[in-house]
Amino acid sequence: MPSSGLEREGGRVGIREVAEAAGVSTTTVSHALSGRGKVSAATADRVRTVAELLGYEPNRLASALRNRRSGVLGFVSDEIATTPFAGRIVLGAQEAASSAGMTLMVVNTGRDPVVEARQIEVLRAQQVDALLYATMFHRITPAPRGFASGPVVMVNSSDPDGRSASIVPDERRIGREATALLLEAGHRRIVHLTIDEAVPAVEGRSAGHREAMVGAGLEPVVVAVEGPGDAAAGRRAMVRALAAHPDLTAVFVFNDPMSMGVYQDAFHRGRSVPGDLSVVSVDDLELISAQLLPGLTTFELPHYEMGSWAVEQAVNLIGEPGRAASSVSARCRLVRRGSVARPRD
Amino acid sequence: MPSSGLEREGGRVGIREVAEAAGVSTTTVSHALSGRGKVSAATADRVRTVAELLGYEPNRLASALRNRRSGVLGFVSDEIATTPFAGRIVLGAQEAASSAGMTLMVVNTGRDPVVEARQIEVLRAQQVDALLYATMFHRITPAPRGFASGPVVMVNSSDPDGRSASIVPDERRIGREATALLLEAGHRRIVHLTIDEAVPAVEGRSAGHREAMVGAGLEPVVVAVEGPGDAAAGRRAMVRALAAHPDLTAVFVFNDPMSMGVYQDAFHRGRSVPGDLSVVSVDDLELISAQLLPGLTTFELPHYEMGSWAVEQAVNLIGEPGRAASSVSARCRLVRRGSVARPRD
DNA sequence: CTGAAAGCGCTAACAT
DNA sequence: ATGTTAGCGCTTTCAG
């Protein structure tokens, strides 16, 4: 920050210039600045002052080359532009990396295996110390091939054979807790609106729902429509649900876009949320959940936390080859807005 | 990709191992692989084959150190987690960088000047060749201080004194074209719904709207409510607009979240979109625009294009100190969905 | 057309 | 406590 005017006396100032100006060797400068070797407090101080005065800034490339450690984490994501999910993961990763003195190098694969391979190669060439492999939707997918130079941790996806560290949302728990919320509000005629894809998010939430219903002595009813899980799917699901169960009072919806469709259907029928229909959802896409009227009560997917956990994990694993790779399910926070109430009857 | 099994004969394979295996010097390998020096076709071929066989991968850090060019672009964004905008900019930047053989190092400032300064320092220490400075909302803001080692290009924001290269959306044109669209559909009683913030997006769109209205011999009417520009603001604006102009047939809305509020208001009044009310908007946040019923006709903000343009610009500027920094306004594409129709009367 | 050698900026044995 | 020195892996004069 201080612009002493002394900076850059005819060229970039490196450790050598500092050494010269302080009247010591480069070794001493290195030691003084890193605090590693033994340097007298006096010289250390002088070196630091001189360095600051000269506006010295270490060249991390040079030290990376020497240390065989770049201080850079490779972040590969399958998709970055469609939802704010990617941003939340990146942000979490970003901030954790920053606290660990590391930086993120971000690449995107667009879910193309060829691009993925090429991008991982780029990251490897940049000597990244670890690889974060993030997917925007919870999936089970093999860990990326071709990165052997350090730990790999998967974010929002997991390895079929659980060999890589990974963190995913606890889907089943979401299902249980969402249903419990409705149950506690006094609902009995609850239906779960979802899509029929064989992915962990669908299966987990559904399983959790069934579990909670059965636990309450109720018959679970699940309406699964063809995906993708958007507002149109939500409308279709609602139509089918009401056809079969005209007296339902609450729905647990797979995700926020579908919930938006549920609201649309309710409006068209002149039924009010939450007066005539309570809804709990999953995602907390604020663009939807906070803008809907009434606000949507929904479980936040823990993208930020998954990103930061993954970085912490990766950082701990760097340099410890055989460390146990832990796989974690993250609990999801409920964001209460206005879409759940006691049933009328 | 080929796993010959010969790779890593007891350690990382570098240019030296390749040289040895091919029976030439490291110089020749370097020349052969980069195509720069003069090497006979035969040796060049042999070197390439051997390199591939050994699974050789250049260490970009080493070459960066030597070349004083890292091949890395610093990407600093003010906010990355709330909208998909950031993702689109990053994606555009990402892909352009990739085609130019460069990589992106992403940092986030959370709009905190202290964090910003620190992050830029980190980027500088990583020897990034250029800096991209992106904001998620179009603003006028001074170019970042403290980066003198290469070009800076601003994305979605511009320098008050226009010294840095920058690209922003052509807001005024959006205003003109949106209004023209409504005019062409036959509307006359049009109101512009916006917020009262002194930012280029608000002012530009509004100016364009007035221009188009005046050009059509109509009196422009603008309803600006207090921000932020969310669904609630859209509802408030709609209430005020209808109070003053009960017979309006179309609205040009500042952004998609506000348009969502406009839809909500219309539903509550039992008026249909686009039957009773046409709406044109700006953003193309697909989470909203494609999920509303009917789909929202809206101008897409050119985030992807801005990201890629910025990278191309930066790449061209690297190594050309005194090059002219161009500032550009990007035209925005209209995405037609179902929210505009001819007026009833 | 090919190779020897210097050096990018930093760190860490190994002296002193 | 401080300095000498040898590299990290690559590129590039400059000689041959």
XYZ file of C-alpha atoms (C1' of nucleotides) in Angstrom:
722
model
C 0.000 0.000 0.000
C 2.697 2.606 0.767
C 3.965 4.144 -2.434
C 7.316 5.332 -1.228
C 8.443 6.481 -4.619
C 11.542 4.405 -4.070
C 10.012 1.385 -5.747
C 11.317 -0.148 -8.924
C 14.674 1.526 -9.166
C 15.164 0.574 -12.747
C 13.417 -2.761 -12.826
C 11.425 -5.202 -10.827
C 12.540 -5.461 -7.242
C 13.426 -8.965 -6.218
C 14.931 -10.554 -3.218
C 18.366 -9.593 -4.480
C 17.637 -5.885 -4.547
C 16.318 -6.119 -1.022
C 19.416 -8.006 0.089
C 21.673 -5.422 -1.438
C 19.793 -2.475 0.018
C 19.758 -4.074 3.455
C 23.367 -5.059 3.214
C 22.728 -8.762 3.740
C 22.576 -11.883 1.618
C 19.567 -13.147 -0.201
C 19.424 -16.074 2.166
C 18.975 -13.772 5.085
C 16.245 -11.924 3.306
C 14.485 -15.149 2.524
C 14.819 -16.272 6.113
C 13.783 -12.958 7.559
C 10.726 -12.727 5.382
C 9.578 -16.289 5.791
C 10.574 -16.517 9.447
C 12.038 -19.937 8.853
C 15.811 -19.802 9.282
C 17.471 -18.092 12.245
C 17.942 -14.384 11.885
C 18.532 -11.842 14.641
C 15.512 -9.751 15.435
C 17.397 -6.617 14.473
C 18.331 -7.708 10.953
C 14.956 -9.310 10.419
C 13.369 -5.998 11.217
C 15.680 -4.063 8.972
C 15.084 -6.463 6.123
C 11.348 -6.183 6.476
C 11.505 -2.403 6.515
C 13.712 -2.259 3.477
C 11.523 -4.753 1.648
C 8.457 -2.678 2.336
C 10.209 0.517 1.342
C 11.302 -0.952 -1.920
C 7.853 -2.337 -2.529
C 9.209 -5.837 -2.705
C 6.751 -8.534 -3.669
C 7.708 -12.161 -3.787
C 7.354 -13.971 -7.053
C 5.270 -16.996 -6.203
C 6.165 -18.661 -9.452
C 9.807 -18.761 -8.551
C 9.159 -20.037 -5.083
C 6.686 -22.560 -6.432
C 9.276 -23.859 -8.822
C 11.764 -24.204 -6.073
C 9.370 -25.645 -3.478
C 7.552 -27.899 -5.850
C 4.369 -26.480 -4.441
C 2.425 -23.864 -6.332
C -0.072 -22.758 -3.752
C -2.738 -23.115 -6.393
C -5.803 -25.321 -6.271
C -7.410 -26.489 -9.477
C -11.160 -26.126 -9.490
C -12.960 -27.966 -12.229
C -16.683 -27.627 -12.512
C -19.016 -29.261 -14.940
C -21.134 -26.221 -15.482
C -20.866 -22.768 -14.140
C -23.304 -20.536 -15.915
C -26.833 -21.710 -15.303
C -27.491 -21.459 -11.603
C -25.938 -19.473 -8.795
C -24.895 -22.808 -7.326
C -21.505 -22.711 -8.974
C -20.890 -19.262 -7.620
C -21.659 -20.384 -4.113
C -19.311 -23.332 -4.324
C -16.592 -21.185 -5.845
C -17.106 -18.563 -3.178
C -16.813 -21.086 -0.382
C -13.742 -22.598 -1.984
C -12.340 -19.164 -2.701
C -12.583 -17.953 0.861
C -11.235 -21.131 2.382
C -8.365 -21.048 -0.089
C -7.654 -17.477 0.760
C -7.437 -18.226 4.467
C -5.037 -21.007 3.675
C -2.887 -18.717 1.567
C -3.859 -20.442 -1.625
C -5.477 -19.439 -4.875
C -8.032 -21.030 -7.146
C -7.583 -21.764 -10.788
C -10.990 -22.322 -12.287
C -11.843 -24.338 -15.352
C -15.099 -25.496 -16.795
C -15.830 -28.640 -18.692
C -19.358 -28.153 -19.967
C -19.717 -31.838 -19.119
C -17.630 -32.802 -22.122
C -15.140 -35.562 -21.228
C -12.684 -34.414 -23.871
C -12.701 -30.874 -22.577
C -12.425 -32.229 -19.072
C -9.324 -34.225 -19.901
C -7.748 -31.262 -21.615
C -8.528 -28.886 -18.792
C -7.149 -31.224 -16.168
C -4.003 -31.434 -18.212
C -3.768 -27.650 -18.176
C -4.180 -27.629 -14.434
C -1.513 -30.250 -14.050
C 0.818 -28.258 -16.248
C 0.213 -25.319 -13.934
C 1.367 -27.580 -11.123
C -1.752 -27.192 -9.038
C -1.343 -28.806 -5.655
C -4.762 -30.411 -5.550
C -7.874 -30.818 -7.580
C -11.427 -29.895 -6.655
C -13.989 -31.553 -8.822
C -17.394 -29.959 -8.546
C -20.690 -30.802 -10.145
C -23.663 -28.511 -10.036
C -26.112 -31.272 -9.325
C -25.571 -34.050 -6.896
C -24.403 -37.053 -8.835
C -22.415 -40.209 -8.575
C -19.603 -40.103 -11.029
C -16.120 -41.540 -11.246
C -13.387 -39.308 -9.905
C -11.493 -37.587 -12.682
C -8.768 -39.622 -14.261
C -5.401 -38.220 -14.937
C -4.570 -36.351 -11.811
C -2.044 -38.191 -9.762
C 0.045 -35.307 -8.522
C -2.054 -34.574 -5.470
C -5.324 -35.050 -3.653
C -8.630 -34.910 -5.464
C -11.737 -33.918 -3.612
C -15.181 -34.086 -5.073
C -17.794 -31.490 -4.355
C -21.469 -32.279 -4.658
C -20.737 -35.601 -6.208
C -19.201 -38.810 -5.118
C -17.225 -41.639 -6.460
C -19.109 -44.916 -6.936
C -16.393 -46.757 -5.061
C -15.742 -44.010 -2.550
C -12.023 -43.746 -3.116
C -11.826 -39.971 -3.323
C -12.740 -37.577 -0.572
C -16.129 -36.102 -1.244
C -18.896 -34.027 0.202
C -22.523 -34.146 -0.801
C -25.776 -32.887 0.704
C -27.570 -35.254 3.028
C -30.543 -35.780 0.762
C -32.292 -38.327 2.868
C -32.212 -36.069 5.842
C -33.734 -33.280 3.770
C -36.572 -35.615 2.916
C -37.067 -36.557 6.524
C -36.899 -33.055 7.882
C -39.079 -31.512 5.202
C -41.748 -34.076 5.844
C -41.405 -33.721 9.604
C -41.943 -29.995 9.231
C -45.241 -30.586 7.478
C -46.239 -33.260 9.929
C -45.500 -30.998 12.858
C -47.617 -28.282 11.315
C -50.489 -30.746 11.536
C -50.648 -32.021 7.966
C -51.627 -35.617 7.256
C -52.478 -35.621 3.566
C -49.047 -34.820 2.221
C -47.667 -35.674 -1.182
C -44.136 -35.625 -2.441
C -43.767 -34.066 -5.883
C -40.661 -35.114 -7.729
C -39.228 -36.217 -11.040
C -38.368 -39.677 -12.149
C -34.632 -39.525 -12.556
C -32.269 -41.965 -10.962
C -30.058 -39.437 -9.226
C -29.168 -39.235 -5.558
C -31.100 -36.025 -4.994
C -34.325 -37.569 -6.212
C -33.842 -40.913 -4.570
C -32.501 -39.601 -1.298
C -35.163 -36.991 -0.742
C -37.827 -39.457 -1.668
C -36.469 -42.123 0.655
C -36.306 -39.649 3.512
C -39.872 -38.639 2.852
C -41.134 -42.198 2.890
C -39.256 -42.892 6.038
C -40.827 -39.946 7.829
C -44.308 -40.787 6.583
C -44.077 -44.400 7.595
C -42.638 -43.332 10.912
C -45.754 -41.255 11.443
C -47.991 -44.177 10.561
C -48.960 -42.638 7.253
C -48.977 -44.007 3.753
C -46.347 -42.166 1.669
C -47.557 -40.876 -1.651
C -45.079 -39.829 -4.267
C -45.919 -38.289 -7.622
C -42.995 -38.379 -10.008
C -43.281 -36.715 -13.382
C -40.875 -36.719 -16.240
C -37.977 -34.258 -15.808
C -36.370 -31.821 -16.021
C -37.412 -30.403 -12.709
C -38.721 -27.039 -13.790
C -41.893 -25.038 -13.256
C -43.695 -26.963 -15.968
C -42.869 -30.200 -14.190
C -44.197 -28.710 -10.980
C -47.487 -27.854 -12.687
C -47.807 -31.296 -14.188
C -47.036 -32.947 -10.890
C -49.619 -30.812 -9.127
C -52.265 -31.703 -11.649
C -51.607 -35.386 -11.182
C -51.402 -35.127 -7.429
C -54.738 -33.339 -7.145
C -56.385 -35.736 -9.541
C -55.455 -38.623 -7.304
C -55.733 -36.835 -3.964
C -58.070 -33.853 -4.222
C -57.950 -33.358 -0.488
C -54.185 -32.983 -0.056
C -53.132 -30.097 2.162
C -49.378 -30.016 1.743
C -46.653 -30.878 -0.712
C -42.978 -31.552 -0.317
C -41.498 -30.488 -3.645
C -38.262 -31.711 -5.141
C -36.837 -28.281 -5.928
C -37.554 -24.568 -6.148
C -38.348 -24.291 -9.861
C -40.937 -27.035 -9.461
C -42.337 -25.186 -6.481
C -42.761 -22.173 -8.665
C -44.941 -24.340 -10.878
C -46.891 -25.468 -7.836
C -47.631 -21.830 -6.988
C -48.739 -21.216 -10.564
C -51.121 -24.123 -10.437
C -52.497 -22.960 -7.106
C -53.133 -19.472 -8.488
C -54.969 -20.864 -11.437
C -57.228 -22.879 -9.213
C -57.752 -19.956 -6.922
C -56.192 -21.798 -3.999
C -53.857 -19.880 -1.767
C -50.429 -20.745 -0.406
C -50.166 -21.451 2.457
C -53.849 -21.079 3.320
C -55.051 -23.928 1.127
C -51.749 -25.549 0.445
C -48.466 -25.679 2.324
C -45.279 -26.199 0.401
C -41.750 -27.086 1.442
C -39.037 -27.200 -1.123
C -35.310 -27.686 -1.639
C -32.607 -25.455 -3.195
C -33.060 -21.994 -1.830
C -32.496 -20.409 -5.189
C -33.177 -16.942 -3.874
C -34.130 -15.669 -7.286
C -37.142 -17.889 -6.856
C -37.610 -18.662 -3.186
C -37.345 -15.092 -1.961
C -39.323 -13.616 -4.847
C -42.308 -15.892 -4.753
C -45.362 -14.618 -2.903
C -45.493 -15.833 -0.208
C -41.797 -16.552 0.213
C -40.902 -20.207 -0.158
C -39.887 -22.292 2.828
C -37.055 -24.364 1.511
C -33.923 -26.263 2.422
C -30.775 -24.519 1.378
C -28.330 -26.696 -0.470
C -24.989 -26.238 1.294
C -22.926 -25.150 -1.668
C -20.828 -22.626 0.150
C -20.007 -25.063 2.911
C -19.226 -27.858 0.501
C -16.805 -25.583 -1.353
C -14.996 -24.523 1.765
C -14.949 -27.984 3.288
C -13.464 -29.365 0.099
C -10.671 -26.835 0.121
C -9.858 -27.464 3.755
C -9.814 -31.153 3.055
C -7.611 -30.727 0.024
C -5.198 -28.493 1.866
C -4.864 -31.020 4.673
C -4.292 -33.804 2.220
C -1.537 -32.046 0.288
C 1.728 -33.708 1.042
C 0.140 -36.549 2.999
C -0.140 -39.207 0.327
C -1.823 -42.034 2.149
C -4.224 -40.052 4.311
C -7.724 -41.358 4.690
C -10.085 -39.738 2.246
C -13.227 -38.911 4.131
C -16.634 -38.725 2.566
C -19.187 -36.553 4.173
C -22.886 -35.761 3.887
C -23.689 -32.200 4.801
C -26.797 -31.260 6.679
C -28.945 -28.674 4.959
C -30.325 -25.625 6.667
C -34.016 -24.880 6.544
C -34.927 -21.377 5.425
C -38.353 -20.556 6.755
C -40.366 -18.121 4.717
C -44.089 -18.107 4.358
C -45.225 -21.206 2.543
C -46.050 -23.487 5.433
C -49.053 -23.114 7.742
C -51.429 -25.352 9.671
C -54.004 -27.044 7.510
C -57.482 -25.453 7.450
C -59.458 -28.507 8.430
C -4.060 -39.939 -23.036
C -1.885 -42.912 -24.024
C -0.759 -44.714 -20.920
C 2.250 -46.446 -22.298
C 3.341 -47.754 -18.976
C 6.700 -46.240 -19.710
C 5.809 -43.020 -17.964
C 7.547 -41.741 -14.871
C 10.575 -43.957 -14.854
C 11.380 -43.149 -11.291
C 10.246 -39.578 -11.073
C 8.606 -36.791 -12.936
C 9.515 -36.709 -16.581
C 10.955 -33.406 -17.639
C 12.584 -32.081 -20.714
C 15.831 -33.644 -19.622
C 14.455 -37.163 -19.515
C 13.035 -36.675 -22.972
C 16.350 -35.373 -24.240
C 18.186 -38.314 -22.816
C 15.750 -40.855 -24.175
C 15.816 -39.257 -27.607
C 19.574 -38.936 -27.562
C 19.582 -35.184 -28.053
C 20.114 -32.129 -25.909
C 17.446 -30.345 -23.932
C 17.801 -27.430 -26.304
C 16.745 -29.573 -29.201
C 13.797 -30.923 -27.296
C 12.683 -27.434 -26.443
C 13.052 -26.376 -30.056
C 11.347 -29.420 -31.431
C 8.408 -29.128 -29.094
C 7.907 -25.420 -29.455
C 8.712 -25.334 -33.142
C 10.808 -22.257 -32.662
C 14.465 -23.072 -33.314
C 15.594 -24.993 -36.376
C 15.466 -28.738 -35.988
C 15.455 -31.316 -38.763
C 12.063 -32.843 -39.389
C 13.441 -36.250 -38.501
C 14.733 -35.362 -35.039
C 11.724 -33.206 -34.352
C 9.539 -36.177 -35.050
C 11.553 -38.490 -32.941
C 11.536 -36.062 -30.062
C 7.809 -35.674 -30.240
C 7.282 -39.401 -30.268
C 9.567 -39.975 -27.339
C 7.956 -37.136 -25.414
C 4.537 -38.639 -25.930
C 5.748 -42.085 -25.029
C 7.243 -40.847 -21.827
C 4.122 -38.894 -21.047
C 6.077 -35.685 -20.933
C 4.211 -32.609 -19.809
C 5.795 -29.225 -19.747
C 5.955 -27.431 -16.445
C 4.330 -24.100 -17.146
C 5.707 -22.605 -13.988
C 9.249 -23.106 -15.133
C 8.586 -21.719 -18.545
C 6.659 -18.831 -17.046
C 9.569 -18.002 -14.841
C 11.917 -18.022 -17.748
C 9.627 -16.195 -20.172
C 8.334 -13.706 -17.674
C 4.880 -14.565 -18.867
C 2.652 -16.847 -16.860
C -0.158 -17.497 -19.287
C -2.563 -16.753 -16.473
C -5.218 -14.087 -16.393
C -6.429 -12.687 -13.108
C -10.185 -12.465 -12.831
C -11.481 -10.371 -9.994
C -15.191 -10.121 -9.471
C -17.073 -8.152 -6.901
C -19.615 -10.827 -6.209
C -19.982 -14.275 -7.544
C -22.624 -16.094 -5.620
C -25.964 -14.402 -6.003
C -26.885 -14.518 -9.657
C -25.856 -16.724 -12.532
C -24.390 -13.585 -14.104
C -20.963 -14.197 -12.664
C -20.984 -17.699 -14.039
C -21.783 -16.456 -17.492
C -18.992 -13.919 -17.443
C -16.554 -16.461 -16.100
C -17.649 -18.958 -18.706
C -17.133 -16.497 -21.533
C -13.766 -15.507 -20.135
C -12.885 -19.109 -19.511
C -13.560 -20.254 -23.032
C -11.828 -17.320 -24.651
C -8.842 -17.863 -22.390
C -8.773 -21.510 -23.259
C -8.685 -20.761 -26.983
C -5.830 -18.400 -26.359
C -3.938 -21.025 -24.391
C -4.394 -19.178 -21.146
C -5.944 -19.936 -17.791
C -8.053 -17.972 -15.358
C -7.261 -17.349 -11.746
C -10.440 -16.260 -10.038
C -10.740 -14.145 -6.932
C -13.693 -12.507 -5.292
C -13.784 -9.287 -3.363
C -17.260 -9.206 -1.892
C -17.080 -5.523 -2.716
C -14.672 -4.915 0.126
C -11.842 -2.584 -0.931
C -9.429 -4.101 1.549
C -10.094 -7.599 0.285
C -9.827 -6.280 -3.242
C -6.397 -4.818 -2.617
C -5.194 -7.991 -0.997
C -6.537 -10.189 -3.746
C -4.973 -8.092 -6.465
C -1.701 -8.394 -4.641
C -2.079 -12.159 -4.655
C -2.731 -12.110 -8.367
C 0.287 -9.927 -8.955
C 2.409 -12.288 -6.898
C 1.192 -15.081 -9.140
C 2.511 -13.030 -12.041
C -0.754 -12.903 -13.905
C -0.320 -11.350 -17.315
C -3.440 -9.221 -17.212
C -6.319 -8.340 -14.976
C -10.024 -8.680 -15.664
C -12.157 -6.669 -13.348
C -15.774 -7.697 -13.398
C -18.799 -6.361 -11.592
C -22.107 -8.159 -11.488
C -24.135 -5.049 -12.059
C -23.323 -2.376 -14.542
C -21.570 0.407 -12.690
C -19.135 3.209 -13.107
C -16.216 2.657 -10.840
C -12.550 3.524 -10.852
C -10.281 0.902 -12.356
C -8.504 -1.117 -9.696
C -5.381 0.479 -8.317
C -2.237 -1.432 -7.847
C -1.913 -3.406 -11.011
C 0.745 -1.996 -13.238
C 2.254 -5.160 -14.600
C -0.133 -5.549 -17.493
C -3.400 -4.533 -19.094
C -6.562 -4.169 -17.078
C -9.906 -4.642 -18.708
C -13.180 -3.949 -17.024
C -16.215 -6.104 -17.555
C -19.700 -4.755 -17.020
C -18.355 -1.581 -15.539
C -16.407 1.359 -16.757
C -13.931 3.831 -15.559
C -15.234 7.346 -14.983
C -12.388 8.771 -17.035
C -12.353 5.971 -19.577
C -8.690 5.109 -19.229
C -9.077 1.345 -19.016
C -10.516 -0.852 -21.691
C -14.056 -1.799 -20.795
C -17.198 -3.401 -22.059
C -20.701 -2.712 -20.816
C -24.194 -3.464 -22.105
C -25.752 -0.832 -24.333
C -28.463 0.137 -21.875
C -29.925 2.956 -23.888
C -30.387 0.709 -26.836
C -32.183 -1.812 -24.670
C -34.572 0.946 -23.645
C -35.163 1.966 -27.220
C -35.625 -1.516 -28.567
C -37.833 -2.703 -25.738
C -40.104 0.244 -26.217
C -40.071 -0.145 -29.978
C -41.162 -3.736 -29.554
C -44.197 -2.658 -27.588
C -44.926 0.157 -30.000
C -44.772 -2.187 -32.945
C -47.174 -4.551 -31.253
C -49.617 -1.662 -31.294
C -49.348 -0.397 -27.744
C -49.692 3.302 -26.980
C -50.299 3.427 -23.244
C -46.952 2.104 -22.126
C -45.236 2.710 -18.819
C -41.687 2.099 -17.804
C -41.327 0.476 -14.386
C -37.988 1.018 -12.751
C -36.180 1.869 -9.533
C -34.728 5.153 -8.513
C -31.047 4.412 -8.341
C -28.432 6.473 -10.110
C -26.776 3.634 -11.951
C -26.145 3.311 -15.676
C -28.584 0.453 -16.110
C -31.455 2.468 -14.681
C -30.557 5.707 -16.371
C -29.654 4.235 -19.724
C -32.734 2.050 -20.090
C -34.914 4.904 -19.000
C -33.301 7.340 -21.429
C -33.725 4.890 -24.275
C -37.351 4.426 -23.366
C -38.053 8.164 -23.339
C -36.280 8.557 -26.615
C -38.414 5.906 -28.286
C -41.639 7.253 -26.820
C -40.898 10.807 -27.858
C -39.865 9.552 -31.256
C -43.307 7.976 -31.585
C -44.992 11.210 -30.563
C -45.969 9.807 -27.177
C -45.530 11.171 -23.698
C -43.107 8.934 -21.790
C -44.278 7.828 -18.393
C -41.821 6.385 -15.926
C -42.673 4.967 -12.526
C -39.617 4.599 -10.333
C -39.945 2.973 -6.944
C -37.382 2.591 -4.262
C -34.945 -0.255 -4.868
C -33.717 -2.937 -4.737
C -35.200 -4.154 -7.972
C -36.940 -7.282 -6.795
C -40.421 -8.757 -7.100
C -41.706 -6.596 -4.269
C -40.502 -3.510 -6.124
C -42.267 -4.756 -9.222
C -45.520 -5.116 -7.319
C -45.205 -1.658 -5.800
C -44.409 -0.133 -9.152
C -47.383 -1.831 -10.738
C -49.711 -0.547 -8.046
C -48.494 2.990 -8.587
C -48.581 2.720 -12.339
C -52.170 1.477 -12.393
C -53.268 4.097 -9.917
C -52.041 6.838 -12.226
C -52.819 5.112 -15.541
C -55.558 2.550 -15.111
C -55.768 2.048 -18.842
C -52.151 1.084 -19.515
C -51.716 -1.916 -21.775
C -47.996 -2.602 -21.600
C -45.012 -2.196 -19.329
C -41.311 -2.102 -19.969
C -39.796 -3.391 -16.739
C -36.315 -2.702 -15.468
C -35.404 -6.312 -14.746
C -36.674 -9.870 -14.455
C -37.252 -10.039 -10.700
C -39.417 -6.925 -10.950
C -41.273 -8.513 -13.823
C -42.015 -11.438 -11.601
C -43.680 -8.955 -9.261
C -45.634 -7.536 -12.171
C -46.976 -11.005 -12.942
C -47.936 -11.464 -9.311
C -49.845 -8.200 -9.305
C -51.589 -9.130 -12.518
C -52.671 -12.478 -11.079
C -54.092 -10.836 -8.032
C -56.129 -8.488 -10.125
C -57.262 -11.271 -12.374
C -55.616 -9.687 -15.391
C -53.762 -11.929 -17.742
C -50.340 -11.622 -19.337
C -50.154 -10.940 -22.215
C -53.915 -10.718 -22.834
C -54.511 -7.727 -20.595
C -50.947 -6.657 -20.117
C -47.825 -7.033 -22.214
C -44.459 -7.038 -20.496
C -40.911 -6.698 -21.767
C -38.050 -7.023 -19.388
C -34.274 -7.121 -19.122
C -31.846 -9.762 -17.727
C -32.923 -13.088 -19.034
C -32.399 -14.772 -15.729
C -33.695 -18.080 -16.974
C -34.615 -19.205 -13.511
C -37.262 -16.536 -13.745
C -37.843 -15.680 -17.377
C -38.221 -19.236 -18.596
C -40.212 -20.410 -15.581
C -42.849 -17.720 -15.499
C -46.141 -18.491 -17.159
C -46.254 -17.242 -19.841
C -42.528 -17.093 -20.513
C -41.061 -13.637 -20.201
C -39.921 -11.716 -23.263
C -36.704 -10.116 -22.136
C -33.381 -8.722 -23.261
C -30.488 -10.938 -22.413
C -27.614 -9.177 -20.734
C -24.509 -10.144 -22.714
C -22.446 -11.543 -19.881
C -20.893 -14.351 -21.823
C -19.876 -12.053 -24.649
C -18.510 -9.447 -22.294
C -16.371 -12.074 -20.603
C -14.953 -13.385 -23.822
C -14.457 -9.952 -25.358
C -12.573 -8.847 -22.281
C -10.225 -11.787 -22.464
C -9.561 -11.281 -26.143
C -8.884 -7.642 -25.471
C -6.575 -8.431 -22.581
C -4.685 -11.013 -24.558
C -4.138 -8.557 -27.398
C -2.949 -5.904 -25.012
C -0.388 -8.086 -23.254
C 3.045 -6.989 -24.219
C 1.812 -3.905 -26.084
C 2.129 -1.265 -23.405
C 0.792 1.803 -25.139
C -2.046 0.243 -27.102
C -5.307 2.109 -27.295
C -7.750 0.873 -24.682
C -11.111 0.570 -26.356
C -14.390 0.895 -24.577
C -17.356 -0.844 -26.021
C -21.100 -1.043 -25.492
C -22.505 -4.426 -26.330
C -25.859 -4.867 -28.001
C -28.267 -7.106 -26.116
C -30.208 -9.886 -27.710
C -33.972 -10.047 -27.355
C -35.336 -13.366 -26.168
C -38.948 -13.653 -27.276
C -41.160 -15.758 -25.089
C -44.812 -15.187 -24.498
C -45.320 -11.955 -22.618
C -45.979 -9.558 -25.467
C -49.151 -9.439 -27.570
C -51.254 -6.856 -29.342
C -53.411 -4.782 -27.027
C -57.056 -5.824 -26.738
C -58.591 -2.488 -27.651
C 21.117 -28.191 -37.504
C 22.560 -29.110 -32.689
C 24.578 -28.342 -28.019
C 26.758 -25.928 -23.843
C 25.733 -22.790 -20.633
C 23.609 -18.964 -18.382
C 19.822 -17.569 -15.806
C 14.382 -16.416 -14.677
C 13.601 -15.421 -8.700
C 13.553 -18.005 -5.028
C 14.943 -21.594 -1.224
C 17.699 -24.662 1.565
C 21.568 -27.512 2.493
C 25.817 -26.725 4.016
C 29.448 -24.105 5.343
C 31.464 -20.337 8.172
C 23.621 -15.585 12.924
C 24.799 -15.068 8.203
C 26.650 -16.261 3.620
C 27.892 -19.530 -0.414
C 26.133 -22.263 -3.551
C 23.433 -25.346 -6.075
C 19.540 -26.024 -8.147
C 13.693 -26.111 -9.283
C 12.503 -26.974 -15.195
C 12.580 -24.442 -18.835
C 14.238 -21.115 -22.781
C 17.635 -18.928 -25.387
C 21.661 -16.626 -26.806
C 25.845 -17.972 -28.706
C 29.269 -21.316 -30.523
C 30.264 -25.096 -33.058
